[in-house]
Amino acid sequence: MTKRNVPASAIVGIGELKPARYTEGKTTLGMIAESVRLAVQDAGIEKDQVDGLLVGPQVGETPQHVPATVSEYLGLEPKMSNVVDLGGATGAGMLWRAQAAIDAGMCETVVCVLANINEKGNPLRSPNRNPIREFDVPFGASGANTSYALLKQRHMAEYGSTQEQFALIAHWARKNAQKNPEAIFYGKPATVADVLESPLIVDPLHLYEIVMPVGGGAAVIVTSNKAIINKKHAPVRVLGAGEKVTHRAVSQAPDLKSAPLSYAIPQALGQAGFKVHDINLLSLYDCYTSVVATTIENAGICPPGKFGDWMKNHSFGHDGDWPLNTHGGQLGFGQADLAGGMSHIIEAVRQLRNEADGRQIKDAKYSLITGNGATLSEATALVLGGEG
Amino acid sequence: MMNKYADLTVPGPTITPISKPFWDAIEQGEFILQHCKDCQKWVFYPRSHCPHCWSNQLEWKQASGKAQLKTWSTVHRAGHPAWQAITPYIVGVVELEEGPSMMTHLLVDAPNQLKIGDPLNVHYVQCNDTWLPFFG
Ligand SMILES: [Zn+2]
């Protein structure tokens, strides 16, 4: 595996909106604008320094020409712009693409942004979803909850993993969220028993094992080393990246008990020249409890099927031996659609800057970030490093 | 058992020119799949090209309608609101005898007794105006 070049760019700004269960009187473009404004302010740069733009698909407001629409709205004229469309892996996928665009000499300063509204009684639905629409929906198998229930069931049937083991993941997410006043479940911890007593939505997934959809947004600024003049915050760098896409529909998964993260994570670690035990923060995508289980196994932290035994012997708070999703994960923080994946990056940057008030990991130098999209089928992993 | 599906007003398949022979056959009570003339592998869902070798020589052939269970789930809160009327119901991913996998609706009574590899057979069920290949 090729070791990644010493990065010629760094993450210098982050912006994040507080998740709201429902948004009112807001637009997605407006929330994108506010996320970008906060990130540029955090970076201590001028608006006109932004000359690169990465955005996500927008099911609701702007299905096409997203970069042009966002550029126009914000008064930007980017020299590199694109849509990254990798579901929950979109945020992580944006960061190495921003770095690559800077390395290619296309631009100096890229803003990566994802945001969305969440209106009561008006959930966002993508319009055209063939072949899933043709071959899954007619059988009553619509939606992510069903796909992930099928994946969790296979893990349980194959390995004998238990509901208690999965519930522990939701418990830790809620527990860590108690250190994050921005989290949607701040003030609402949950015990393993609470998780198991929450209603079965799609068996074997309980309500508390499923992210809460919220409105929100997040933006990250990546800039070239030579453009870093303002040293407001210690820069954070992408030291390694790995990515793989295998399928779209759960029925077409090449392996129901694993994910392309099994390629992406070792690839990212290898590029950075690390082993997973060198990592100080696991910032693992957690749309469902079972995704964390599979990710831990795909990272090689424990053998396949053994996440439950492994978790029993470790602790996952900021002061634990394996800090995991110290912002509460999306299970504790809330999932603002594609921006949910970005929350794992924002938290890692905070930790690596030594700026995670009230939940700072001691001597945090390196974080592993994962993104997962569709049906355990779109995977991106990053290793981020701070200056600490 | 099958009556409960006939009155459901749920989304049917969005049939394409490529997939139409499959759905036409289902309506006739026949289970056909695409077979690749070049690499001899079976293909589902219907495509213009073989995903294994990119041959564009796929032909429809009679398939067995036999499958093995890969995974399953009891849906309590349906992803599409129109399915809520008959919850809880069971969906599953099956591996067809010919190799490819498909999503389906399961006609089984006791989901807590299901196991990976359970043998299943196709059952043609009228759901709203469409005939669908369920397995049981
Ligand atoms: Zn072929």
Short mmCIF file of C-alpha atoms and ligand atoms in Angstrom, two decimals:
data_model
loop_
_atom_site.label_atom_id
_atom_site.label_comp_id
_atom_site.label_asym_id
_atom_site.label_seq_id
_atom_site.Cartn_x
_atom_site.Cartn_y
_atom_site.Cartn_z
CA MET A 1 0.00 0.00 0.00
CA THR A 2 1.26 3.45 -0.91
CA LYS A 3 1.82 5.71 2.04
CA ARG A 4 0.01 8.97 1.60
CA ASN A 5 2.12 12.01 0.70
CA VAL A 6 2.61 14.57 3.43
CA PRO A 7 -0.60 16.53 3.05
CA ALA A 8 -0.24 19.90 1.35
CA SER A 9 -3.50 21.06 2.94
CA ALA A 10 -5.32 21.00 6.26
CA ILE A 11 -8.73 21.33 7.88
CA VAL A 12 -8.74 24.84 9.32
CA GLY A 13 -12.42 25.58 9.95
CA ILE A 14 -15.54 23.81 11.17
CA GLY A 15 -19.13 24.97 11.51
CA GLU A 16 -22.07 23.03 12.90
CA LEU A 17 -25.72 23.84 13.53
CA LYS A 18 -27.42 22.59 16.66
CA PRO A 19 -29.72 19.73 15.62
CA ALA A 20 -33.44 20.58 15.75
CA ARG A 21 -36.08 17.84 15.87
CA TYR A 22 -38.12 19.93 13.44
CA THR A 23 -37.16 23.07 11.59
CA GLU A 24 -39.67 25.83 11.01
CA GLY A 25 -39.37 28.83 8.70
CA LYS A 26 -36.02 27.61 7.37
CA THR A 27 -34.74 26.52 3.98
CA THR A 28 -31.98 24.05 3.16
CA LEU A 29 -30.07 26.75 1.25
CA GLY A 30 -30.32 29.01 4.27
CA MET A 31 -28.97 26.30 6.55
CA ILE A 32 -26.13 25.62 4.10
CA ALA A 33 -25.31 29.33 4.19
CA GLU A 34 -25.25 29.45 7.99
CA SER A 35 -23.08 26.32 8.22
CA VAL A 36 -20.59 27.81 5.74
CA ARG A 37 -20.59 31.20 7.51
CA LEU A 38 -19.74 29.53 10.82
CA ALA A 39 -16.95 27.45 9.29
CA VAL A 40 -15.36 30.44 7.52
CA GLN A 41 -15.57 32.43 10.75
CA ASP A 42 -13.99 29.55 12.68
CA ALA A 43 -11.16 29.39 10.13
CA GLY A 44 -10.56 33.11 10.45
CA ILE A 45 -10.49 33.54 6.68
CA GLU A 46 -12.33 35.86 4.32
CA LYS A 47 -15.35 34.72 2.32
CA ASP A 48 -13.58 35.48 -0.95
CA GLN A 49 -10.76 33.07 -0.13
CA VAL A 50 -13.19 30.19 -0.76
CA ASP A 51 -12.52 28.98 -4.31
CA GLY A 52 -13.68 25.36 -4.08
CA LEU A 53 -17.08 23.93 -3.18
CA LEU A 54 -18.27 20.40 -2.45
CA VAL A 55 -21.95 19.83 -1.76
CA GLY A 56 -24.30 16.87 -1.44
CA PRO A 57 -27.38 15.85 -3.39
CA GLN A 58 -30.51 17.62 -2.21
CA VAL A 59 -33.58 15.48 -2.43
CA GLY A 60 -35.93 18.27 -1.54
CA GLU A 61 -35.06 21.76 -2.68
CA THR A 62 -32.37 21.51 -5.34
CA PRO A 63 -32.13 18.09 -6.99
CA GLN A 64 -29.85 19.32 -9.80
CA HIS A 65 -27.23 22.02 -10.38
CA VAL A 66 -26.53 22.02 -6.66
CA PRO A 67 -23.02 23.57 -6.79
CA ALA A 68 -24.21 26.39 -9.09
CA THR A 69 -27.24 27.07 -6.91
CA VAL A 70 -25.23 27.12 -3.68
CA SER A 71 -22.51 29.29 -5.34
CA GLU A 72 -25.09 31.79 -6.52
CA TYR A 73 -26.85 31.86 -3.14
CA LEU A 74 -23.58 32.51 -1.30
CA GLY A 75 -22.00 34.83 -3.86
CA LEU A 76 -19.13 32.43 -4.54
CA GLU A 77 -17.36 31.68 -7.83
CA PRO A 78 -15.58 28.38 -7.14
CA LYS A 79 -12.86 27.09 -9.49
CA MET A 80 -13.66 23.52 -8.45
CA SER A 81 -17.12 22.33 -7.49
CA ASN A 82 -18.95 19.04 -7.36
CA VAL A 83 -21.64 16.93 -5.75
CA VAL A 84 -20.44 14.05 -3.61
CA ASP A 85 -23.18 11.41 -3.47
CA LEU A 86 -22.17 8.65 -1.06
CA GLY A 87 -25.01 8.70 1.45
CA GLY A 88 -23.65 8.67 4.97
CA ALA A 89 -20.11 8.48 3.60
CA THR A 90 -20.52 11.79 1.76
CA GLY A 91 -18.87 13.99 4.42
CA ALA A 92 -15.82 11.75 4.71
CA GLY A 93 -15.72 11.38 0.93
CA MET A 94 -15.66 15.18 0.57
CA LEU A 95 -12.54 15.64 2.70
CA TRP A 96 -10.09 13.59 0.66
CA ARG A 97 -11.60 14.97 -2.54
CA ALA A 98 -11.03 18.52 -1.26
CA GLN A 99 -7.44 17.61 -0.50
CA ALA A 100 -7.02 16.01 -3.93
CA ALA A 101 -8.43 19.08 -5.69
CA ILE A 102 -5.95 21.31 -3.84
CA ASP A 103 -3.09 18.90 -4.67
CA ALA A 104 -4.15 19.04 -8.32
CA GLY A 105 -3.78 22.81 -8.28
CA MET A 106 -7.43 23.46 -9.04
CA CYS A 107 -8.09 25.66 -6.01
CA GLU A 108 -6.68 26.72 -2.64
CA THR A 109 -9.58 26.70 -0.18
CA VAL A 110 -12.49 24.27 -0.35
CA VAL A 111 -15.68 24.41 1.68
CA CYS A 112 -17.41 21.05 2.17
CA VAL A 113 -21.01 21.55 3.30
CA LEU A 114 -24.09 19.43 4.04
CA ALA A 115 -27.30 20.69 5.61
CA ASN A 116 -31.03 20.09 5.50
CA ILE A 117 -34.35 21.08 6.93
CA ASN A 118 -36.61 18.56 8.66
CA GLU A 119 -40.22 19.71 8.61
CA LYS A 120 -42.93 18.05 10.64
CA GLY A 121 -45.23 15.92 8.48
CA ASN A 122 -43.11 16.54 5.40
CA PRO A 123 -40.29 13.98 5.36
CA LEU A 124 -37.85 14.11 2.46
CA ARG A 125 -38.18 11.20 0.02
CA SER A 126 -36.01 10.67 -3.02
CA PRO A 127 -38.11 10.70 -6.23
CA ASN A 128 -36.61 7.95 -8.41
CA ARG A 129 -35.09 4.94 -6.75
CA ASN A 130 -35.04 2.21 -9.37
CA PRO A 131 -34.14 -0.64 -9.22
CA ILE A 132 -34.92 -0.60 -5.47
CA ARG A 133 -38.30 0.95 -6.27
CA GLU A 134 -39.08 -1.91 -8.65
CA PHE A 135 -37.64 -4.88 -6.75
CA ASP A 136 -37.81 -4.03 -3.02
CA VAL A 137 -40.72 -1.63 -2.44
CA PRO A 138 -43.46 -3.87 -3.97
CA PHE A 139 -42.70 -6.55 -1.34
CA GLY A 140 -43.21 -4.17 1.58
CA ALA A 141 -39.47 -3.72 2.09
CA SER A 142 -39.15 0.07 1.85
CA GLY A 143 -36.71 2.23 3.69
CA ALA A 144 -33.43 2.08 5.53
CA ASN A 145 -34.89 0.61 8.74
CA THR A 146 -35.90 -2.57 6.88
CA SER A 147 -32.55 -2.90 5.12
CA TYR A 148 -30.59 -2.51 8.36
CA ALA A 149 -32.93 -4.85 10.25
CA LEU A 150 -32.17 -7.52 7.63
CA LEU A 151 -28.44 -6.91 8.08
CA LYS A 152 -28.65 -7.01 11.88
CA GLN A 153 -30.74 -10.22 11.75
CA ARG A 154 -28.10 -11.91 9.62
CA HIS A 155 -25.37 -10.92 12.10
CA MET A 156 -27.43 -12.32 14.98
CA ALA A 157 -28.30 -15.54 13.12
CA GLU A 158 -24.76 -16.07 11.86
CA TYR A 159 -22.79 -15.25 14.99
CA GLY A 160 -25.28 -15.55 17.83
CA SER A 161 -24.85 -11.87 18.71
CA THR A 162 -27.48 -10.71 21.19
CA GLN A 163 -29.91 -7.83 21.58
CA GLU A 164 -28.13 -6.85 24.82
CA GLN A 165 -24.83 -6.53 22.95
CA PHE A 166 -26.33 -4.18 20.38
CA ALA A 167 -28.21 -2.22 23.05
CA LEU A 168 -24.90 -1.47 24.77
CA ILE A 169 -23.88 0.56 21.69
CA ALA A 170 -27.00 2.73 21.95
CA HIS A 171 -26.41 3.09 25.70
CA TRP A 172 -22.87 4.42 25.16
CA ALA A 173 -24.07 6.85 22.48
CA ARG A 174 -26.68 8.26 24.84
CA LYS A 175 -24.16 8.32 27.69
CA ASN A 176 -21.62 10.29 25.65
CA ALA A 177 -24.37 12.66 24.49
CA GLN A 178 -24.77 13.74 28.13
CA LYS A 179 -21.42 15.56 27.74
CA ASN A 180 -22.64 17.41 24.65
CA PRO A 181 -25.26 20.13 25.23
CA GLU A 182 -25.80 20.37 21.45
CA ALA A 183 -26.97 16.74 21.21
CA ILE A 184 -30.65 16.00 20.60
CA PHE A 185 -30.55 13.46 23.47
CA TYR A 186 -28.69 15.73 25.90
CA GLY A 187 -30.45 15.24 29.21
CA LYS A 188 -31.91 11.92 27.99
CA PRO A 189 -29.60 9.02 28.86
CA ALA A 190 -30.73 5.45 28.19
CA THR A 191 -29.77 2.23 29.94
CA VAL A 192 -29.42 -1.09 28.12
CA ALA A 193 -32.84 -2.00 29.58
CA ASP A 194 -34.34 1.24 28.22
CA VAL A 195 -33.06 0.38 24.74
CA LEU A 196 -34.48 -3.15 24.94
CA GLU A 197 -37.82 -1.85 26.18
CA SER A 198 -38.15 0.70 23.37
CA PRO A 199 -40.55 -0.50 20.65
CA LEU A 200 -39.43 -2.91 17.94
CA ILE A 201 -39.72 -0.84 14.77
CA VAL A 202 -38.48 -3.41 12.29
CA ASP A 203 -37.43 -6.55 14.17
CA PRO A 204 -34.67 -6.89 15.38
CA LEU A 205 -34.17 -3.08 15.50
CA HIS A 206 -35.55 -1.17 18.49
CA LEU A 207 -36.46 2.51 18.34
CA TYR A 208 -33.42 3.56 20.42
CA GLU A 209 -31.09 1.73 18.05
CA ILE A 210 -32.18 3.96 15.16
CA VAL A 211 -31.04 7.56 14.64
CA MET A 212 -33.50 10.37 15.23
CA PRO A 213 -33.97 12.41 12.02
CA VAL A 214 -33.32 16.10 12.70
CA GLY A 215 -32.71 19.32 10.83
CA GLY A 216 -29.15 20.57 10.90
CA GLY A 217 -25.97 21.17 9.00
CA ALA A 218 -22.21 21.19 9.07
CA ALA A 219 -19.35 22.62 7.03
CA VAL A 220 -15.59 22.04 6.95
CA ILE A 221 -12.92 24.27 5.40
CA VAL A 222 -9.87 22.61 3.82
CA THR A 223 -7.08 24.92 2.67
CA SER A 224 -3.61 24.59 1.16
CA ASN A 225 -0.65 24.85 3.49
CA LYS A 226 0.53 28.00 1.77
CA ALA A 227 -2.84 29.65 2.30
CA ILE A 228 -2.75 29.02 6.06
CA ILE A 229 -1.84 32.44 7.33
CA ASN A 230 -4.21 32.72 10.25
CA LYS A 231 -3.26 30.21 12.94
CA LYS A 232 -6.47 30.58 14.87
CA HIS A 233 -6.65 26.83 15.49
CA ALA A 234 -4.12 24.04 15.19
CA PRO A 235 -4.55 22.52 11.70
CA VAL A 236 -5.89 18.98 11.39
CA ARG A 237 -4.74 16.87 8.45
CA VAL A 238 -6.10 13.95 6.44
CA LEU A 239 -3.28 11.43 6.87
CA GLY A 240 -5.02 8.52 5.19
CA ALA A 241 -8.18 7.74 3.25
CA GLY A 242 -9.89 4.65 1.92
CA GLU A 243 -13.12 4.26 0.00
CA LYS A 244 -15.16 1.50 -1.63
CA VAL A 245 -18.67 1.09 -3.02
CA THR A 246 -20.12 -2.39 -3.58
CA HIS A 247 -23.88 -2.24 -4.19
CA ARG A 248 -27.08 -0.27 -3.55
CA ALA A 249 -29.89 -2.62 -2.45
CA VAL A 250 -29.45 -4.86 0.57
CA SER A 251 -30.66 -7.83 -1.49
CA GLN A 252 -27.64 -7.38 -3.78
CA ALA A 253 -25.05 -7.20 -0.98
CA PRO A 254 -22.06 -9.45 -1.71
CA ASP A 255 -21.77 -10.16 2.03
CA LEU A 256 -24.60 -9.49 4.49
CA LYS A 257 -22.36 -9.60 7.57
CA SER A 258 -19.64 -7.23 6.44
CA ALA A 259 -19.25 -3.89 4.67
CA PRO A 260 -16.81 -2.34 2.18
CA LEU A 261 -15.44 -0.66 5.33
CA SER A 262 -13.39 -3.88 5.57
CA TYR A 263 -11.39 -2.45 2.66
CA ALA A 264 -11.68 1.28 3.41
CA ILE A 265 -10.48 1.20 7.04
CA PRO A 266 -7.24 -0.80 6.50
CA GLN A 267 -6.60 1.33 3.39
CA ALA A 268 -6.91 4.56 5.40
CA LEU A 269 -4.78 3.22 8.26
CA GLY A 270 -2.20 1.90 5.80
CA GLN A 271 -1.90 5.24 4.02
CA ALA A 272 -1.34 6.92 7.36
CA GLY A 273 1.14 4.22 8.39
CA PHE A 274 -0.83 3.31 11.53
CA LYS A 275 -2.39 0.36 13.25
CA VAL A 276 -5.89 0.78 14.64
CA HIS A 277 -4.45 0.64 18.18
CA ASP A 278 -2.61 3.93 17.49
CA ILE A 279 -5.98 5.69 17.22
CA ASN A 280 -7.15 7.92 20.10
CA LEU A 281 -10.74 8.49 18.92
CA LEU A 282 -13.01 6.12 17.03
CA SER A 283 -15.48 8.40 15.23
CA LEU A 284 -17.60 5.67 13.67
CA TYR A 285 -20.70 6.22 11.58
CA ASP A 286 -23.69 4.99 13.58
CA CYS A 287 -27.03 5.30 11.79
CA TYR A 288 -27.95 2.04 13.61
CA THR A 289 -26.28 0.17 16.48
CA SER A 290 -25.47 -2.75 14.20
CA VAL A 291 -23.42 -0.51 11.90
CA VAL A 292 -21.04 0.26 14.79
CA ALA A 293 -20.76 -3.48 15.50
CA THR A 294 -19.86 -4.28 11.88
CA THR A 295 -17.47 -1.30 11.70
CA ILE A 296 -15.56 -2.42 14.81
CA GLU A 297 -15.26 -5.89 13.27
CA ASN A 298 -14.29 -4.51 9.83
CA ALA A 299 -11.60 -2.38 11.51
CA GLY A 300 -10.04 -5.56 12.82
CA ILE A 301 -10.37 -4.44 16.43
CA CYS A 302 -11.96 -7.82 17.19
CA PRO A 303 -12.69 -10.94 15.09
CA PRO A 304 -15.90 -11.05 12.99
CA GLY A 305 -18.96 -11.64 15.15
CA LYS A 306 -17.14 -10.86 18.42
CA PHE A 307 -17.94 -7.16 18.95
CA GLY A 308 -20.14 -7.97 21.93
CA ASP A 309 -17.47 -9.87 23.84
CA TRP A 310 -14.95 -7.16 23.01
CA MET A 311 -17.16 -4.25 24.07
CA LYS A 312 -17.91 -5.85 27.42
CA ASN A 313 -14.27 -5.37 28.41
CA HIS A 314 -13.78 -1.76 27.36
CA SER A 315 -15.18 1.68 28.01
CA PHE A 316 -16.07 4.24 25.39
CA GLY A 317 -16.30 7.69 27.00
CA HIS A 318 -13.76 10.47 26.44
CA ASP A 319 -11.93 9.15 29.53
CA GLY A 320 -12.29 5.48 28.51
CA ASP A 321 -9.69 3.17 26.99
CA TRP A 322 -11.38 3.33 23.55
CA PRO A 323 -13.09 6.73 23.19
CA LEU A 324 -15.94 6.21 20.67
CA ASN A 325 -18.20 8.92 19.24
CA THR A 326 -17.54 11.33 22.09
CA HIS A 327 -20.17 13.77 20.73
CA GLY A 328 -22.79 11.08 21.29
CA GLY A 329 -22.60 9.68 17.78
CA GLN A 330 -25.60 10.22 15.56
CA LEU A 331 -27.54 7.90 17.88
CA GLY A 332 -27.11 10.51 20.61
CA PHE A 333 -26.60 13.69 18.61
CA GLY A 334 -29.29 13.25 15.93
CA GLN A 335 -29.00 12.64 12.20
CA ALA A 336 -29.40 15.71 10.02
CA ASP A 337 -29.61 13.59 6.88
CA LEU A 338 -26.23 13.62 5.06
CA ALA A 339 -24.83 16.14 7.56
CA GLY A 340 -25.12 13.41 10.18
CA GLY A 341 -21.99 11.79 8.78
CA MET A 342 -20.23 15.14 9.02
CA SER A 343 -20.80 15.21 12.82
CA HIS A 344 -18.17 12.47 13.21
CA ILE A 345 -15.63 14.67 11.40
CA ILE A 346 -16.50 17.85 13.33
CA GLU A 347 -16.07 16.03 16.65
CA ALA A 348 -12.74 14.54 15.56
CA VAL A 349 -11.45 18.00 14.59
CA ARG A 350 -12.55 19.39 17.97
CA GLN A 351 -10.79 16.58 19.81
CA LEU A 352 -7.60 16.85 17.72
CA ARG A 353 -7.52 20.63 18.30
CA ASN A 354 -7.86 20.00 22.01
CA GLU A 355 -11.10 22.05 22.00
CA ALA A 356 -13.72 19.50 23.13
CA ASP A 357 -14.96 21.32 26.20
CA GLY A 358 -16.04 19.01 28.99
CA ARG A 359 -15.21 15.85 27.06
CA GLN A 360 -11.65 16.33 25.84
CA ILE A 361 -9.66 13.13 25.28
CA LYS A 362 -6.26 13.44 26.90
CA ASP A 363 -3.43 13.71 24.34
CA ALA A 364 -5.72 13.09 21.36
CA LYS A 365 -3.51 12.94 18.26
CA TYR A 366 -5.23 10.63 15.78
CA SER A 367 -8.81 9.79 14.92
CA LEU A 368 -10.35 7.13 12.68
CA ILE A 369 -13.49 8.39 10.97
CA THR A 370 -15.87 6.17 9.04
CA GLY A 371 -18.77 6.99 6.77
CA ASN A 372 -21.36 4.45 5.66
CA GLY A 373 -24.06 4.92 3.05
CA ALA A 374 -27.02 3.09 1.47
CA THR A 375 -27.09 -0.49 2.84
CA LEU A 376 -23.60 -1.00 4.29
CA SER A 377 -22.50 -0.44 0.72
CA GLU A 378 -20.88 3.00 0.43
CA ALA A 379 -17.81 3.23 2.67
CA THR A 380 -15.22 5.91 3.32
CA ALA A 381 -12.64 5.90 6.10
CA LEU A 382 -10.26 8.69 7.07
CA VAL A 383 -7.38 8.99 9.49
CA LEU A 384 -7.11 12.54 10.79
CA GLY A 385 -4.11 13.82 12.69
CA GLY A 386 -3.67 16.90 14.85
CA GLU A 387 -0.54 18.80 15.85
CA GLY A 388 -0.75 17.69 19.48
CA MET B 1 -53.87 -16.12 4.10
CA MET B 2 -53.44 -14.56 0.68
CA ASN B 3 -56.64 -12.53 0.69
CA LYS B 4 -55.22 -9.83 2.90
CA TYR B 5 -52.91 -8.71 0.09
CA ALA B 6 -55.52 -8.38 -2.64
CA ASP B 7 -57.09 -5.26 -1.16
CA LEU B 8 -53.85 -3.48 -0.28
CA THR B 9 -53.31 -0.25 -2.19
CA VAL B 10 -49.53 -0.40 -2.21
CA PRO B 11 -46.94 0.66 -4.82
CA GLY B 12 -46.50 -1.97 -7.52
CA PRO B 13 -43.33 -2.53 -9.51
CA THR B 14 -42.14 0.28 -11.80
CA ILE B 15 -41.64 -1.97 -14.82
CA THR B 16 -39.02 -1.13 -17.45
CA PRO B 17 -38.66 -2.47 -21.02
CA ILE B 18 -35.82 -4.69 -19.75
CA SER B 19 -37.75 -6.15 -16.81
CA LYS B 20 -41.14 -6.58 -18.48
CA PRO B 21 -40.66 -10.27 -19.45
CA PHE B 22 -40.03 -11.12 -15.76
CA TRP B 23 -43.26 -9.48 -14.58
CA ASP B 24 -45.27 -10.86 -17.52
CA ALA B 25 -44.10 -14.35 -16.56
CA ILE B 26 -44.98 -13.84 -12.89
CA GLU B 27 -48.51 -12.89 -13.97
CA GLN B 28 -48.68 -16.23 -15.85
CA GLY B 29 -47.42 -18.11 -12.78
CA GLU B 30 -43.95 -18.70 -14.20
CA PHE B 31 -40.58 -17.88 -12.71
CA ILE B 32 -37.98 -16.93 -15.31
CA LEU B 33 -34.53 -15.40 -14.92
CA GLN B 34 -31.91 -14.00 -17.25
CA HIS B 35 -29.02 -16.32 -18.14
CA CYS B 36 -25.76 -15.12 -19.69
CA LYS B 37 -24.89 -16.83 -23.00
CA ASP B 38 -21.23 -15.92 -22.57
CA CYS B 39 -20.33 -16.72 -18.95
CA GLN B 40 -23.30 -19.01 -18.19
CA LYS B 41 -24.18 -17.19 -14.98
CA TRP B 42 -27.72 -16.29 -13.92
CA VAL B 43 -28.71 -12.66 -13.38
CA PHE B 44 -31.28 -10.97 -11.14
CA TYR B 45 -32.62 -8.27 -11.16
CA PRO B 46 -33.11 -8.02 -14.94
CA ARG B 47 -30.41 -6.03 -16.72
CA SER B 48 -29.29 -5.10 -20.23
CA HIS B 49 -25.79 -6.42 -19.47
CA CYS B 50 -24.39 -9.29 -17.45
CA PRO B 51 -22.78 -7.77 -14.32
CA HIS B 52 -20.23 -10.61 -14.27
CA CYS B 53 -18.76 -10.33 -17.78
CA TRP B 54 -20.57 -7.32 -19.36
CA SER B 55 -21.98 -9.49 -22.12
CA ASN B 56 -25.10 -8.05 -23.69
CA GLN B 57 -26.27 -11.55 -24.60
CA LEU B 58 -28.72 -12.33 -21.81
CA GLU B 59 -31.58 -14.70 -22.49
CA TRP B 60 -34.65 -15.52 -20.45
CA LYS B 61 -34.82 -19.07 -19.13
CA GLN B 62 -37.11 -21.04 -16.91
CA ALA B 63 -35.88 -21.01 -13.30
CA SER B 64 -36.72 -23.42 -10.49
CA GLY B 65 -38.55 -21.05 -8.15
CA LYS B 66 -36.59 -22.66 -5.31
CA ALA B 67 -34.57 -20.57 -2.88
CA GLN B 68 -32.78 -20.53 0.47
CA LEU B 69 -33.32 -17.96 3.17
CA LYS B 70 -30.44 -15.52 3.73
CA THR B 71 -32.04 -13.14 6.24
CA TRP B 72 -35.46 -11.94 7.37
CA SER B 73 -37.25 -9.28 9.38
CA THR B 74 -40.66 -8.70 10.91
CA VAL B 75 -41.84 -5.23 9.97
CA HIS B 76 -43.85 -3.49 12.69
CA ARG B 77 -43.61 0.04 11.30
CA ALA B 78 -43.74 -0.08 7.51
CA GLY B 79 -41.40 2.04 5.41
CA HIS B 80 -44.32 2.84 3.10
CA PRO B 81 -47.49 3.92 4.93
CA ALA B 82 -49.79 1.81 2.72
CA TRP B 83 -48.22 -1.39 4.08
CA GLN B 84 -48.99 -0.42 7.68
CA ALA B 85 -52.47 -1.99 7.39
CA ILE B 86 -51.13 -5.55 7.52
CA THR B 87 -48.26 -5.14 10.00
CA PRO B 88 -46.62 -7.12 11.42
CA TYR B 89 -45.48 -8.87 8.25
CA ILE B 90 -42.24 -10.58 7.27
CA VAL B 91 -39.82 -9.73 4.49
CA GLY B 92 -36.62 -11.52 3.60
CA VAL B 93 -33.67 -11.81 1.28
CA VAL B 94 -33.47 -15.16 -0.46
CA GLU B 95 -30.77 -16.79 -2.56
CA LEU B 96 -32.35 -18.32 -5.62
CA GLU B 97 -31.26 -21.84 -6.53
CA GLU B 98 -29.64 -20.42 -9.66
CA GLY B 99 -27.39 -18.10 -7.59
CA PRO B 100 -28.67 -14.52 -7.54
CA SER B 101 -30.38 -13.03 -4.49
CA MET B 102 -33.66 -11.16 -4.29
CA MET B 103 -35.81 -9.29 -1.82
CA THR B 104 -39.20 -10.85 -1.20
CA HIS B 105 -42.21 -11.08 1.08
CA LEU B 106 -42.25 -14.22 3.21
CA LEU B 107 -45.33 -16.39 3.71
CA VAL B 108 -44.31 -17.98 7.00
CA ASP B 109 -46.10 -18.22 10.31
CA ALA B 110 -43.36 -18.33 12.94
CA PRO B 111 -40.52 -15.92 12.28
CA ASN B 112 -38.79 -16.91 15.53
CA GLN B 113 -38.19 -20.39 14.06
CA LEU B 114 -36.56 -19.18 10.82
CA LYS B 115 -32.95 -20.13 10.13
CA ILE B 116 -30.34 -19.18 7.55
CA GLY B 117 -30.62 -21.68 4.71
CA ASP B 118 -34.28 -22.60 5.23
CA PRO B 119 -35.65 -23.95 1.90
CA LEU B 120 -38.40 -21.87 0.29
CA ASN B 121 -40.54 -21.98 -2.83
CA VAL B 122 -42.06 -19.23 -4.92
CA HIS B 123 -45.77 -18.46 -4.42
CA TYR B 124 -47.60 -16.14 -6.78
CA VAL B 125 -49.71 -13.66 -4.83
CA GLN B 126 -52.00 -10.98 -6.16
CA CYS B 127 -51.28 -7.77 -4.35
CA ASN B 128 -53.46 -4.85 -5.40
CA ASP B 129 -53.49 -5.23 -9.24
CA THR B 130 -50.14 -6.94 -9.53
CA TRP B 131 -48.95 -10.53 -9.23
CA LEU B 132 -45.82 -10.77 -7.09
CA PRO B 133 -43.35 -13.60 -6.38
CA PHE B 134 -43.54 -14.19 -2.63
CA PHE B 135 -41.70 -17.10 -1.00
CA GLY B 136 -42.84 -19.55 1.63
ZN ZN C 1 -21.85 -13.04 -18.25
#
